[in-house]
Short mmCIF file of C-alpha atoms in Angstrom, two decimals:
data_model
loop_
_atom_site.label_atom_id
_atom_site.label_comp_id
_atom_site.label_asym_id
_atom_site.label_seq_id
_atom_site.Cartn_x
_atom_site.Cartn_y
_atom_site.Cartn_z
CA MET G 1 13.10 -15.72 -33.14
CA ALA G 2 9.98 -17.43 -31.85
CA SER G 3 6.86 -16.61 -33.74
CA ASN G 4 4.29 -14.29 -32.31
CA THR G 5 1.82 -17.10 -31.72
CA LYS G 6 4.32 -19.09 -29.72
CA LEU G 7 5.14 -16.12 -27.49
CA LYS G 8 1.48 -15.43 -27.00
CA ASN G 9 0.87 -19.02 -25.97
CA ILE G 10 3.73 -18.94 -23.52
CA ARG G 11 2.38 -15.77 -22.03
CA LYS G 12 -1.07 -17.28 -21.74
CA LEU G 13 0.39 -20.34 -20.03
CA LEU G 14 2.25 -18.19 -17.51
CA LYS G 15 -0.85 -16.15 -16.91
CA LYS G 16 -2.89 -19.26 -16.22
CA ARG G 17 -0.18 -20.52 -13.92
CA THR G 18 -0.14 -17.39 -11.86
CA GLU G 19 -3.90 -17.30 -11.75
CA ARG G 20 -3.96 -20.82 -10.35
CA SER G 21 -1.58 -19.90 -7.57
CA LYS G 22 -2.61 -20.15 -3.94
CA CYS G 23 -0.83 -16.92 -3.19
CA ARG G 24 -3.11 -13.92 -3.49
CA PHE G 25 -0.22 -11.63 -4.33
CA THR G 26 0.99 -13.80 -7.18
CA ARG G 27 -2.52 -13.99 -8.56
CA ALA G 28 -2.79 -10.25 -8.53
CA ARG G 29 0.78 -9.98 -9.76
CA VAL G 30 1.67 -7.08 -7.55
CA TYR G 31 5.17 -5.68 -7.33
CA ASP G 32 5.15 -4.73 -3.71
CA ILE G 33 2.89 -4.88 -0.69
CA ASP G 34 1.72 -1.54 0.57
CA TRP G 35 1.82 -1.17 4.34
CA LYS G 36 -1.08 1.27 4.11
CA ASP G 37 -3.37 -1.35 2.60
CA VAL G 38 -5.00 -2.27 5.89
CA ALA G 39 -7.78 -4.23 4.23
CA THR G 40 -5.38 -6.78 2.79
CA LEU G 41 -3.06 -6.86 5.77
CA GLN G 42 -5.90 -7.46 8.18
CA LYS G 43 -6.57 -10.79 6.48
CA MET G 44 -3.04 -11.94 7.18
CA ILE G 45 -3.08 -11.58 10.97
CA SER G 46 -4.84 -13.64 13.61
CA GLN G 47 -7.32 -12.68 16.27
CA GLN G 48 -4.36 -12.14 18.53
CA GLY G 49 -2.61 -9.93 16.01
CA LYS G 50 0.00 -12.53 15.10
CA ILE G 51 1.14 -12.84 11.50
CA TYR G 52 -0.12 -16.02 9.85
CA GLY G 53 2.40 -18.43 8.41
CA GLN G 54 2.67 -19.28 4.74
CA LYS G 55 0.92 -22.61 5.21
CA ARG G 56 -2.13 -20.84 6.48
CA THR G 57 -2.37 -18.14 3.85
CA GLY G 58 -0.77 -19.86 0.88
CA THR G 59 1.55 -16.92 0.38
CA ARG G 60 4.77 -17.43 -1.48
CA SER G 61 7.98 -16.76 0.40
CA HIS G 62 8.91 -13.72 -1.71
CA PHE G 63 5.69 -12.05 -0.70
CA GLN G 64 5.70 -13.37 2.85
CA ARG G 65 8.91 -11.45 3.45
CA LYS G 66 7.41 -8.28 2.01
CA LEU G 67 4.24 -8.90 3.97
CA LYS G 68 6.16 -9.24 7.20
CA ASN G 69 7.74 -5.83 6.70
CA ALA G 70 4.48 -4.26 5.65
CA ILE G 71 2.69 -5.54 8.72
CA LYS G 72 5.44 -4.37 11.01
CA ARG G 73 5.30 -0.91 9.48
CA ALA G 74 1.54 -0.82 9.80
CA ARG G 75 1.84 -1.85 13.43
CA PHE G 76 4.27 0.94 14.11
CA MET G 77 1.86 3.45 12.60
CA ALA G 78 -1.02 2.05 14.68
CA LEU G 79 -2.94 0.78 11.68
CA LEU G 80 -2.68 -2.73 13.02
CA PRO G 81 -2.31 -3.81 16.61
CA TYR G 82 0.71 -5.53 18.05
CA VAL G 83 -1.57 -7.58 20.27
CA GLY G 84 -5.21 -8.41 19.83
CA ARG G 85 -7.57 -7.24 17.11
CA MET W 1 24.54 14.60 -2.98
CA SER W 2 21.57 13.80 -5.16
CA THR W 3 18.03 14.02 -3.85
CA ARG W 4 15.80 11.11 -3.15
CA ASP W 5 12.05 10.57 -3.10
CA TYR W 6 10.43 9.87 0.24
CA GLU W 7 7.04 8.90 1.54
CA ALA W 8 6.20 10.09 5.03
CA MET W 9 3.19 9.50 7.20
CA PHE W 10 2.49 11.60 10.24
CA ILE W 11 -0.03 10.93 12.95
CA LEU W 12 -1.36 14.28 14.09
CA GLU W 13 -3.09 14.95 17.36
CA HIS W 14 -6.77 14.46 16.66
CA ALA W 15 -8.14 17.43 18.59
CA ALA W 16 -5.75 19.90 17.01
CA ALA W 17 -6.20 18.45 13.55
CA THR W 18 -9.99 18.49 13.59
CA ALA W 19 -10.05 22.01 14.95
CA ASP W 20 -7.77 23.34 12.25
CA PHE W 21 -6.24 20.86 9.88
CA GLU W 22 -4.50 23.46 7.76
CA ALA W 23 -2.59 24.85 10.69
CA THR W 24 -1.59 21.48 12.08
CA SER W 25 -0.50 20.07 8.76
CA GLY W 26 1.19 23.38 8.12
CA ILE W 27 3.50 22.65 11.03
CA VAL W 28 4.62 19.49 9.27
CA ASP W 29 5.09 21.30 5.98
CA GLN W 30 7.17 23.95 7.68
CA ILE W 31 9.51 21.40 9.16
CA LEU W 32 9.95 19.69 5.83
CA GLU W 33 10.58 22.87 3.94
CA LYS W 34 12.92 24.19 6.59
CA HIS W 35 15.30 21.36 5.77
CA GLY W 36 15.05 21.81 2.06
CA ALA W 37 12.47 19.18 1.18
CA LYS W 38 10.32 19.79 -1.83
CA ILE W 39 6.83 18.53 -1.10
CA ASP W 40 5.40 16.73 -4.08
CA GLN W 41 2.03 15.68 -2.72
CA LYS W 42 0.25 15.80 0.55
CA GLU W 43 -3.13 14.70 1.74
CA LYS W 44 -5.19 13.95 4.77
CA TRP W 45 -5.05 10.21 4.60
CA ASP W 46 -7.49 9.22 7.31
CA GLU W 47 -9.01 10.05 10.66
CA ARG W 48 -9.31 6.92 12.66
CA LYS W 49 -9.10 5.10 15.92
CA LEU W 50 -5.55 4.05 16.63
CA ALA W 51 -4.85 0.36 17.11
CA TYR W 52 -3.33 1.21 20.46
CA GLU W 53 -2.88 4.26 22.62
CA ILE W 54 -0.11 6.65 21.66
CA LYS W 55 0.83 9.38 24.13
CA GLY W 56 -2.53 9.00 25.77
CA GLN W 57 -4.42 9.51 22.53
CA ARG W 58 -6.87 7.00 21.13
CA ARG W 59 -7.75 8.71 17.87
CA GLY W 60 -5.47 10.28 15.31
CA THR W 61 -5.46 12.08 12.03
CA TYR W 62 -3.15 10.61 9.44
CA TYR W 63 -1.32 12.97 7.16
CA LEU W 64 0.49 11.50 4.18
CA THR W 65 3.15 13.37 2.25
CA TYR W 66 5.46 12.61 -0.60
CA PHE W 67 8.53 14.76 -0.87
CA THR W 68 11.98 14.98 -2.39
CA ALA W 69 14.97 15.77 -0.26
CA GLU W 70 18.64 15.23 0.30
CA PRO W 71 19.30 12.14 2.39
CA SER W 72 21.28 14.19 4.89
CA ALA W 73 18.21 16.25 5.71
CA ILE W 74 16.16 13.33 6.97
CA ASP W 75 17.90 13.10 10.34
CA ASN W 76 17.22 16.75 10.96
CA ILE W 77 13.60 16.37 9.96
CA ASN W 78 13.20 13.46 12.36
CA GLU W 79 14.71 15.49 15.16
CA ASP W 80 12.37 18.42 14.63
CA VAL W 81 9.34 16.20 14.32
CA GLN W 82 10.11 14.45 17.57
CA LEU W 83 10.20 17.77 19.36
CA THR W 84 6.79 18.72 18.02
CA GLU W 85 3.99 17.84 20.39
CA ALA W 86 1.23 17.89 17.80
CA ILE W 87 2.83 15.05 15.88
CA LEU W 88 2.32 11.79 17.73
CA ARG W 89 4.28 9.55 15.44
CA HIS W 90 5.82 9.62 12.03
CA MET W 91 7.57 7.37 9.59
CA VAL W 92 9.70 8.29 6.62
CA ILE W 93 10.27 5.72 3.91
CA ALA W 94 12.67 6.07 1.03
CA LEU W 95 11.12 5.22 -2.31
CA ASP W 96 13.12 3.52 -5.02
CA VAL W 97 10.68 4.45 -7.73
CA PRO W 98 9.46 7.92 -8.71
CA ILE W 99 6.63 9.27 -6.60
CA ALA W 100 4.03 9.37 -9.33
CA GLN W 101 4.78 5.83 -10.35
CA HIS W 102 4.64 4.64 -6.76
CA ILE W 103 1.23 6.19 -6.17
CA GLU W 104 -0.13 4.75 -9.38
CA THR W 105 1.23 1.30 -8.62
CA THR W 106 -0.03 1.13 -5.05
CA SER W 107 -3.53 2.21 -5.94
CA THR W 108 -3.68 -0.25 -8.84
CA GLU W 109 -2.38 -3.07 -6.70
CA ARG W 110 -4.78 -2.36 -3.89
CA GLU W 111 -7.63 -2.59 -6.37
CA LEU W 112 -6.23 -5.84 -7.79
CA LEU W 113 -5.97 -7.41 -4.35
CA ALA W 114 -9.47 -6.27 -3.42
CA GLU W 115 -10.82 -7.74 -6.61
CA ASP W 116 -8.94 -10.94 -6.06
CA SER W 117 -10.34 -11.34 -2.57
CA ARG W 118 -13.84 -10.65 -3.86
CA LYS W 119 -13.48 -13.33 -6.50
CA ASN W 120 -12.00 -15.90 -4.20
CA SER W 121 -13.82 -15.24 -0.99
CA LEU W 122 -16.46 -17.92 -1.52
CA GLY W 123 -13.97 -20.64 -0.74
CA GLY W 124 -11.48 -22.29 -3.05
CA TRP W 125 -8.62 -20.56 -4.68
CA GLY W 126 -8.94 -20.17 -8.44
CA GLY W 127 -9.82 -23.46 -10.06
CA ARG W 128 -12.91 -23.69 -12.18
CA ARG W 129 -14.08 -20.20 -11.47
CA ASP W 130 -10.84 -18.63 -12.52
CA ARG W 131 -10.39 -20.80 -15.55
CA ARG W 132 -13.78 -19.85 -16.83
CA ALA W 133 -13.27 -16.13 -16.41
CA GLY W 134 -9.51 -16.32 -16.81
CA SER W 135 -9.31 -15.04 -20.34
CA ALA W 136 -11.33 -12.02 -19.43
CA ARG W 137 -8.67 -10.70 -17.09
CA LYS W 138 -6.88 -8.24 -19.37
CA SER W 139 -3.59 -6.46 -18.78
CA GLU W 140 -3.46 -5.35 -15.20
CA GLY W 141 -1.40 -2.26 -15.77
CA SER W 142 0.79 -3.07 -12.75
CA GLY W 143 2.98 -0.04 -13.09
CA GLY W 144 6.38 -1.49 -13.88
CA ASP W 145 6.58 1.17 -16.58
CA ALA W 146 5.50 4.64 -15.58
CA GLU W 147 2.90 4.63 -18.29
CA ALA W 148 0.43 7.03 -16.74
CA ALA W 149 2.21 9.42 -14.44
CA PRO W 150 -0.58 11.47 -12.89
CA SER W 151 -0.19 15.19 -12.33
CA ALA W 152 1.58 16.11 -9.16
CA ASP W 153 -0.26 19.36 -8.54
CA ALA W 154 -3.37 18.53 -6.61
CA PRO W 155 -3.25 16.36 -3.49
CA LYS W 156 -4.40 12.99 -4.64
CA ALA W 157 -6.74 10.67 -2.77
CA ASP W 158 -5.13 7.32 -2.17
CA ALA W 159 -8.25 5.49 -3.33
CA PRO W 160 -8.36 3.21 -6.37
CA LYS W 161 -8.43 5.39 -9.40
CA ALA W 162 -11.12 5.16 -12.03
CA GLU W 163 -8.72 4.10 -14.76
CA ALA W 164 -7.31 1.27 -12.67
CA VAL W 165 -10.82 -0.06 -12.10
CA ALA W 166 -11.63 0.19 -15.78
CA GLU W 167 -8.47 -1.71 -16.67
CA THR W 168 -8.99 -4.65 -14.36
CA SER W 169 -12.70 -5.16 -13.98
CA THR W 170 -14.75 -6.82 -16.69
CA PRO W 171 -18.42 -7.67 -16.96
CA ASP W 172 -17.69 -11.41 -16.78
CA GLN W 173 -16.58 -11.35 -13.17
CA THR W 174 -20.12 -11.56 -11.86
CA ALA W 175 -19.61 -15.33 -11.81
CA SER W 176 -18.15 -15.03 -8.35
CA GLU W 177 -21.34 -13.54 -6.81
#
């Protein structure tokens, strides 16, 4: 069994790694993206209402897929527009 | 068949809802209960301008409910809701975690994301700023374990809860200002 110190160091390393990530969801270490969180979702769409790609936002693919669904749900419930801002 | 937890959002007609919210939301509750759903929580989520026109309406009142029901009842609920004129739109989502845990998690995560965007809004992602204050970021309490299941009695506001803020925020984070 690894000692407690070693486990703690590993955990610290992982924490630092996630904190250095370009993806805002990894940094915050969320489990899921809430479609009702308009504040966050608004940052991920353009002036025209299009969803930004991963290159633009730095989002990891796992979260980009969740984000896509969240935005589409929010659009359906008129929290975000389909077109325009 | 076993029951499942659901989250449902309804957009209510603004005029009717502002005039008498209890009556209008009561219509929704009636439909749910008629098909055997047990409402866990319900709240007036927001009153806002819609992103686009729905049925000629530009404003709507959002009504959020969490309930438990048999999966077979959902189709019937949808049918009844569509026939109701006061409900402009609705969406039912099945939850794979218990309701209390889901609420706790979403409010914590929203706070985490807001804090993250505050810290990183001045350009640059992480880097020196994060490394300096990195150790101060304690356990985030992202609710993988239903550690603090809040009471299901009163309708709960979907705003970040006080305990979530206390968990994540620290005095050192003023470096980002």
